[in-house]
mmCIF file of C-alpha atoms in Angstrom:
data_model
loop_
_atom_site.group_PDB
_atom_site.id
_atom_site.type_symbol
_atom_site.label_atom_id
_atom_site.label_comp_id
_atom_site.label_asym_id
_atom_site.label_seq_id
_atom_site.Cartn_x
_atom_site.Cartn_y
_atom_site.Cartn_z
ATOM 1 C CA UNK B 28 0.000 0.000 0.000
ATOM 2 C CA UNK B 29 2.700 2.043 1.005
ATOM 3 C CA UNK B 30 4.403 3.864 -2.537
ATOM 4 C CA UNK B 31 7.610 2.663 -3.631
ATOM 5 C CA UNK B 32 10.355 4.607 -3.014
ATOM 6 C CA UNK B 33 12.177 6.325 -5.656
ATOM 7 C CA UNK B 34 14.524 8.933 -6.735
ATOM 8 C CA UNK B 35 12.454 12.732 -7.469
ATOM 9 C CA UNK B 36 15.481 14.936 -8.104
ATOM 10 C CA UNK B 37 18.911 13.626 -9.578
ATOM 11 C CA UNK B 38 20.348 16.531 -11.299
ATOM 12 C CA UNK B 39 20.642 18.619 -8.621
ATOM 13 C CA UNK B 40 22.158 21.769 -8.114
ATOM 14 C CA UNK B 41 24.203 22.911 -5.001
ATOM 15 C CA UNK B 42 22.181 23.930 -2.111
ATOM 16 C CA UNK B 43 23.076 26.960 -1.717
ATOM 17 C CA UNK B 44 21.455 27.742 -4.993
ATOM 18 C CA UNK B 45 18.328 27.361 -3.609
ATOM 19 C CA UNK B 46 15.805 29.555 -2.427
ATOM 20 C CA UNK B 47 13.881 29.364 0.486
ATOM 21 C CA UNK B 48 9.968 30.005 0.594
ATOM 22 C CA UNK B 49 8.196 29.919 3.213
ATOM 23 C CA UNK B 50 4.626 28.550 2.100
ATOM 24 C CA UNK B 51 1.020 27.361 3.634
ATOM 25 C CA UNK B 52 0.453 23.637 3.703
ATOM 26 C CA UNK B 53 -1.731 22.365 0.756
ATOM 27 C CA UNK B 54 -2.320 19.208 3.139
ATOM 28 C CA UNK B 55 -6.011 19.309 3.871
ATOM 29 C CA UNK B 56 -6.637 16.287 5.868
ATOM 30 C CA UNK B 57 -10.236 16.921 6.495
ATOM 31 C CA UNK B 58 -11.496 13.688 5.072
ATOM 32 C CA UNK B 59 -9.833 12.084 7.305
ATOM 33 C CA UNK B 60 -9.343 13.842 10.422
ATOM 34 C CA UNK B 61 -11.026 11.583 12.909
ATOM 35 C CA UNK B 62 -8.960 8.448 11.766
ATOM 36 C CA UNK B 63 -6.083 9.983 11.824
ATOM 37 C CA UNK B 64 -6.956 11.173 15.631
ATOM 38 C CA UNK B 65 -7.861 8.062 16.729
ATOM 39 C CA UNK B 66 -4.183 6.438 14.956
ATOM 40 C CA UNK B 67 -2.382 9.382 16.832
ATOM 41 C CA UNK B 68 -3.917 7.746 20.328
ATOM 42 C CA UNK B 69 -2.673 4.531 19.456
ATOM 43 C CA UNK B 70 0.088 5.653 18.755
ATOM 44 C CA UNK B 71 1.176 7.187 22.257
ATOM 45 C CA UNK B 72 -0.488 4.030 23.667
ATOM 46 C CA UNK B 73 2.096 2.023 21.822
ATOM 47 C CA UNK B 74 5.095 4.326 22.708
ATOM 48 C CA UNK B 75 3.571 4.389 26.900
ATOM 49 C CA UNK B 76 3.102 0.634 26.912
ATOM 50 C CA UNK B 77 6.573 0.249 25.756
ATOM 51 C CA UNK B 78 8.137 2.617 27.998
ATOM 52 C CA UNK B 79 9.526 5.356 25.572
ATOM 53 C CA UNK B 80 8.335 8.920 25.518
ATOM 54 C CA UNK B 81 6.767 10.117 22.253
ATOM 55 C CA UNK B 82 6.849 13.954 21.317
ATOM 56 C CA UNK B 83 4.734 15.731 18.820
ATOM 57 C CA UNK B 84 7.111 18.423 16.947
ATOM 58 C CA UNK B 85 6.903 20.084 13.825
ATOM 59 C CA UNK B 86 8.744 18.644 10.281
ATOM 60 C CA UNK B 87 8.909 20.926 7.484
ATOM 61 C CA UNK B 88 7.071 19.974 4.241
ATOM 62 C CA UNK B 89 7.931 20.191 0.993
ATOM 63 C CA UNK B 90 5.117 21.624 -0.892
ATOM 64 C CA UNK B 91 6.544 21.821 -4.247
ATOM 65 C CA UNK B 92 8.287 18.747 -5.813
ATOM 66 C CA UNK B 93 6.832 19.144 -9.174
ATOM 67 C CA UNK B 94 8.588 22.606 -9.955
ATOM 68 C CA UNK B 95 11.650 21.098 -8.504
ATOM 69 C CA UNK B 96 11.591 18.572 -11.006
ATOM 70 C CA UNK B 97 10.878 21.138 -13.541
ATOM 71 C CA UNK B 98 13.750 23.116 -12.589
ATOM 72 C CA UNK B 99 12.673 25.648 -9.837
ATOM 73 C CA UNK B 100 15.427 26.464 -8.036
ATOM 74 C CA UNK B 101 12.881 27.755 -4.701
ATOM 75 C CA UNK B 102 12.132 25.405 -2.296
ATOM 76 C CA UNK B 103 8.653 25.899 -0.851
ATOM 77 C CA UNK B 104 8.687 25.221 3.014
ATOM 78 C CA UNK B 105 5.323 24.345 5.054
ATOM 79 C CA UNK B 106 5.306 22.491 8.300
ATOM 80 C CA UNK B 107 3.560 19.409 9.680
ATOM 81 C CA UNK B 108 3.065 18.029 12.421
ATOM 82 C CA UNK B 109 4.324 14.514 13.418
ATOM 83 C CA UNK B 110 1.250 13.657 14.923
ATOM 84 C CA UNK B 111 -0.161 14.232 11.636
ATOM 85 C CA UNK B 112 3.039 11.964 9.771
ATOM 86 C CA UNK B 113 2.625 9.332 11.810
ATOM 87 C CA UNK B 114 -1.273 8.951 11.475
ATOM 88 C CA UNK B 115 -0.888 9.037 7.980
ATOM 89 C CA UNK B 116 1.735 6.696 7.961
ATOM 90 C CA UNK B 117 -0.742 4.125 9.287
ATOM 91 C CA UNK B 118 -3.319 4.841 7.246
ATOM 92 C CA UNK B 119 -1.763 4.165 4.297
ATOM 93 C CA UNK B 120 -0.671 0.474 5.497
ATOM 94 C CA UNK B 121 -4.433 0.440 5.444
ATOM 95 C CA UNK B 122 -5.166 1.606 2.379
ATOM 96 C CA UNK B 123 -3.830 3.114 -0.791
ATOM 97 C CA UNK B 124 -3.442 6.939 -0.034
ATOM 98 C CA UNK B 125 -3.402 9.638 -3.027
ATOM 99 C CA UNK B 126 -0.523 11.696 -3.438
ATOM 100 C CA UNK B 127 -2.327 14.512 -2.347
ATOM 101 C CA UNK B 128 -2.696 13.081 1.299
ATOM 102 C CA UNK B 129 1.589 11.783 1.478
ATOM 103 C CA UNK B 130 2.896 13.790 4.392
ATOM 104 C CA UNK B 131 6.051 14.682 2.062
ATOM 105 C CA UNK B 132 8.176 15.267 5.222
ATOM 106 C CA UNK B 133 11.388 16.024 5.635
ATOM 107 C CA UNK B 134 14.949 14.406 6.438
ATOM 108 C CA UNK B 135 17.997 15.003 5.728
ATOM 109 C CA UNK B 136 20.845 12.045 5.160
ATOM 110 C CA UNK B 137 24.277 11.495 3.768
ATOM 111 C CA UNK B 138 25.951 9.219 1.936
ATOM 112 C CA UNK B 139 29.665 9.482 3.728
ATOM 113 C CA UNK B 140 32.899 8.563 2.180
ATOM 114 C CA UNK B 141 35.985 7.871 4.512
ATOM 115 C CA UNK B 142 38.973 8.607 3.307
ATOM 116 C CA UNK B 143 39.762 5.252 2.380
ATOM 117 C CA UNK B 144 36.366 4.864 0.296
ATOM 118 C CA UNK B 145 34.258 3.186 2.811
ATOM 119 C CA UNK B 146 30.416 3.982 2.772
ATOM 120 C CA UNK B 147 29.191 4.138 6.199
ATOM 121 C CA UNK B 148 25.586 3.583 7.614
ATOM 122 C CA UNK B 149 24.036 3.788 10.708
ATOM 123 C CA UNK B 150 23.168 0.564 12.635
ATOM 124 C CA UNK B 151 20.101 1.134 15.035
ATOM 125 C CA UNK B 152 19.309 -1.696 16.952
ATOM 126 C CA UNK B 153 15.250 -2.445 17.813
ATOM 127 C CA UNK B 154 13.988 -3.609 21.322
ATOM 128 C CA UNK B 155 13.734 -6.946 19.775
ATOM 129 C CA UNK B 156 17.550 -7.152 19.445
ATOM 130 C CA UNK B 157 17.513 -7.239 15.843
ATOM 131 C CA UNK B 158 18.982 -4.299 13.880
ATOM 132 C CA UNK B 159 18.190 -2.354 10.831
ATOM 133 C CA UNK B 160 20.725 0.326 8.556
ATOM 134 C CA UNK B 161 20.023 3.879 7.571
ATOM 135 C CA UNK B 162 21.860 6.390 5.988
ATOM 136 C CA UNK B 163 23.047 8.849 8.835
ATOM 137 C CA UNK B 164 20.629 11.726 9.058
ATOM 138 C CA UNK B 165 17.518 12.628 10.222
ATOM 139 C CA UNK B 166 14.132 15.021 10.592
ATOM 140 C CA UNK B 167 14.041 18.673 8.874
ATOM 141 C CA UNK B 168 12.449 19.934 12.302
ATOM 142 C CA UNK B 169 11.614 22.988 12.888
ATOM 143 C CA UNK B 170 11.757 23.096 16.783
ATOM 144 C CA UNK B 171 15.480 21.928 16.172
ATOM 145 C CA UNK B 172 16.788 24.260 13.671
ATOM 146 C CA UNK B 173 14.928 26.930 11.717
ATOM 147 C CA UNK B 174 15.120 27.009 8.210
ATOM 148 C CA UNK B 175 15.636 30.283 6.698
ATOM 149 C CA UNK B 176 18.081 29.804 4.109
ATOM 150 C CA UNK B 177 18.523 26.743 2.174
ATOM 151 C CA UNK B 178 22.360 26.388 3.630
ATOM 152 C CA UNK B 179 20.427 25.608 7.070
ATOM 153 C CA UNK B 180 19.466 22.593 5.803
ATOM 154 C CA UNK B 181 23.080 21.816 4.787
ATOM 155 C CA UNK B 182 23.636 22.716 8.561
ATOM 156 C CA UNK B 183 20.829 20.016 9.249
ATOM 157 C CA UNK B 184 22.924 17.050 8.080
ATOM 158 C CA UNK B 185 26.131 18.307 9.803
ATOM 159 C CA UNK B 186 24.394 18.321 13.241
ATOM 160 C CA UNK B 187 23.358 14.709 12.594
ATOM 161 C CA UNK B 188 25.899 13.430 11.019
ATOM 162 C CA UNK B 189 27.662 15.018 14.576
ATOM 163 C CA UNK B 190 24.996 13.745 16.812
ATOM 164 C CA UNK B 191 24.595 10.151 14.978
ATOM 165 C CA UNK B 192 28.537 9.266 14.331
ATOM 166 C CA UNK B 193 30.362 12.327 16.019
ATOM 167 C CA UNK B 194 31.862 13.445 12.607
ATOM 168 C CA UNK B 195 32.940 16.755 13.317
ATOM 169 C CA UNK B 196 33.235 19.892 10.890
ATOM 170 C CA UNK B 197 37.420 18.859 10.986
ATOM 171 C CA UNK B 198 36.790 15.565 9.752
ATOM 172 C CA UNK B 199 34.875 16.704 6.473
ATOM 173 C CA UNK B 200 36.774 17.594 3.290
ATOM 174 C CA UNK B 201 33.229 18.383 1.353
ATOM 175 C CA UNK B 202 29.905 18.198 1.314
ATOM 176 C CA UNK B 203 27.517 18.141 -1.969
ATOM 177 C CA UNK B 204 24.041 18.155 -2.617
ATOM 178 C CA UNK B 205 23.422 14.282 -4.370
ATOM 179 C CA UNK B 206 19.166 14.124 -4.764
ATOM 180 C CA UNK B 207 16.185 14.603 -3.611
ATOM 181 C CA UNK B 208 14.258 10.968 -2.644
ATOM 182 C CA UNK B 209 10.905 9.914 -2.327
ATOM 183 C CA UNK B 210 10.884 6.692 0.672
ATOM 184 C CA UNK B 211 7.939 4.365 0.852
ATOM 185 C CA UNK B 212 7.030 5.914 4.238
ATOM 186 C CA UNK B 213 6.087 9.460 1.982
ATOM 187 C CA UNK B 214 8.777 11.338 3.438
ATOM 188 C CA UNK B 215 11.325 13.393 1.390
ATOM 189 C CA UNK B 216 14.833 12.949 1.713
ATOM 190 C CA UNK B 217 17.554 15.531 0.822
ATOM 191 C CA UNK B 218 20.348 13.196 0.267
ATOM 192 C CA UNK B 219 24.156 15.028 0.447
ATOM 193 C CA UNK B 220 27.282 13.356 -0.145
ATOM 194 C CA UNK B 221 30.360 13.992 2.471
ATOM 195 C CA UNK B 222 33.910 13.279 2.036
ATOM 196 C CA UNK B 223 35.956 12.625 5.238
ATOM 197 C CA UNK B 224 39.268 13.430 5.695
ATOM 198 C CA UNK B 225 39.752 10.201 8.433
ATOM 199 C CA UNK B 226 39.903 6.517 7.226
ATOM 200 C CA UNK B 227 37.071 3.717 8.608
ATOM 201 C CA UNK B 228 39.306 2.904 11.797
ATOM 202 C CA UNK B 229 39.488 6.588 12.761
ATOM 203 C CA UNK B 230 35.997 7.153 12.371
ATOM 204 C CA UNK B 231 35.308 4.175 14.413
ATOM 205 C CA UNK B 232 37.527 5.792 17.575
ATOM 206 C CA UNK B 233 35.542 9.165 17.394
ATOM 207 C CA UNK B 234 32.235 6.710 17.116
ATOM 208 C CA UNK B 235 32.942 5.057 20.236
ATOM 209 C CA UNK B 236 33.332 8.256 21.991
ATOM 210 C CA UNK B 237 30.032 10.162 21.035
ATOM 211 C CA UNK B 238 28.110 11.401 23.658
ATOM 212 C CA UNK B 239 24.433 10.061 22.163
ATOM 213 C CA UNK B 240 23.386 6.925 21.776
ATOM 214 C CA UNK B 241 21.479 7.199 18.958
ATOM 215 C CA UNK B 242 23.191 4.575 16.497
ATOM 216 C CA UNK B 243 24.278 0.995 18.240
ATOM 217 C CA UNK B 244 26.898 0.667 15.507
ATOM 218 C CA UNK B 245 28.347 1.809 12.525
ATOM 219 C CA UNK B 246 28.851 -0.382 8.869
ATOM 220 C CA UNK B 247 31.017 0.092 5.998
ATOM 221 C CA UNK B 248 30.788 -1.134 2.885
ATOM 222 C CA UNK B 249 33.060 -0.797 0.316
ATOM 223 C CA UNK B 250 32.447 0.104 -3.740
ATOM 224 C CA UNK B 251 31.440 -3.231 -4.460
ATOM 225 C CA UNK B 252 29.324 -4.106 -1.898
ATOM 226 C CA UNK B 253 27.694 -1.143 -1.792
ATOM 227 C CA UNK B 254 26.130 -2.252 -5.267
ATOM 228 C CA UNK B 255 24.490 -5.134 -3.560
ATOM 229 C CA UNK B 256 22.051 -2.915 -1.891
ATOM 230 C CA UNK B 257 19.499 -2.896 -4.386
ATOM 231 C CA UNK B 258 19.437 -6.872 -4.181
ATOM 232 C CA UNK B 259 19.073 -7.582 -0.320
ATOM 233 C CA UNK B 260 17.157 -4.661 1.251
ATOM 234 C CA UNK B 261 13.913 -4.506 0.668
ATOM 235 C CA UNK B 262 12.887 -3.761 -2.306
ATOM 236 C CA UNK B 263 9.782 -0.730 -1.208
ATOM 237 C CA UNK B 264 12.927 0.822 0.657
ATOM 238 C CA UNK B 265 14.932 3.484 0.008
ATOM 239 C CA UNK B 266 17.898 1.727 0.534
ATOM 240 C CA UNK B 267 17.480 -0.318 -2.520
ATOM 241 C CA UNK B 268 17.892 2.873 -4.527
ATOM 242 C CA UNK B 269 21.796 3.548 -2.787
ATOM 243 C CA UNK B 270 23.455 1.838 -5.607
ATOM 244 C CA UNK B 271 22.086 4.578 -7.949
ATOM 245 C CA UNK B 272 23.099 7.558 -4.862
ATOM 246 C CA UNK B 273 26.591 6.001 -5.018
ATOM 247 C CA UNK B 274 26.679 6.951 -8.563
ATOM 248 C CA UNK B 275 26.098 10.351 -8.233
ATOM 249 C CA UNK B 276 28.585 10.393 -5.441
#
């Protein structure tokens, strides 16, 4: 039920190029409001019974992918809340949801380099001892860092990428803008490449000493293995689309 995910912007520019806009939300959830409120209880019923605390902040939304793809060079900024992303996240495991209705989130990742050509994703571990990968990164919020200028979202990825892995501003030779992404949970990812200046055993001491716990481990994979993505994730996730981010590394 859930869309595939797939790749909305390749030839992108840098992201400083960008424009900012700050826009009203064309999200009008009306038909579905008392759904969703009833999802949103389950969820913090979920997150109680299992101990964690669940907070309802606000993601910025992209309101304008299809001038993007056309060429716009503004990016048009509403915000939602995650109350509102998580809801609709359910419902669509339900159902088939129409475009119109995909929460078109935020997040931020990186593909990261070391400086002996390692890829490197995040390892977060589940209560159920098992453990999935992501690329390092994480939500466009706006009660963490306002976006005024599109470089703030550049500065988005470098606080994660120093929260998740502690990969400090010393330990970066350059950061690019690769895509924009679509993911099969509706959100939209602004993907950036970085290029460390440290090799994977150096980046594993500074790992071990970060202060947040929000990764259980880090994984490397090099050129070729990389490739294999696309064959053992699963297929609806984003992750099967890295061999194609790797090539616009």
């Amino acid at each position: 039920m859930m869309p595939n995910s797939k790749i909305l912007i390749k030839n992108v520019s840098e992201i400083e190029t960008y424009d900012v806009i700050a826009s009203e939300s064309s999200l009008n959830i009306a038909l579905y409001e008392q759904v969703l409120k009833d999802y949103w209880h389950e969820v913090i019923a979920d997150a109680q019974s299992a101990g964690t605390e669940i907070w309802d902040g606000q993601y910025y939304r992209l309101e304008n992918i299809d001038e993007i793809q056309q060429g716009s060079l503004q990016l048009k900024l509403s915000t939602i809340s995650y109350s509102t992303i998580r809801s609709l996240m359910k419902l669509s495991k339900q159902q088939s949801l129409a475009s119109c209705y995909f929460p078109y989130h935020i997040n931020t990742g990186a593909l990261i380099s070391t400086s002996d050509d390692f890829f490197v994703f995040g390892q977060k571990s589940t209560k159920s001892d098992t453990y999935f990968l992501d690329l390092i990164g994480g939500g466009l919020q706006r009660d963490e860092l306002e976006v005024k200028q599109a470089v703030d979202i550049k500065k988005n990825i470098l606080k994660e990428a120093f929260e998740e892995a502690n990969i400090s501003s010393s330990m970066i030779d350059w950061v690019d803008l690769n895509s924009f992404l679509l993911t099969n949970t509706m959100s939209v990812v602004i993907v950036f490449n970085i290029k460390l200046n440290v090799d994977k055993g150096q980046l594993l001491k500074s790992f071990e000493a970060r202060v947040e716990n929000e990764l259980s481990g880090l994984q490397f994979f090099d050129q070729q293995s990389v490739n294999e993505f696309s064959h053992k994730e699963n297929i609806l996730s984003y992750l099967s689309l890295v061999p194609q981010l790797v090539s616009n590394f």
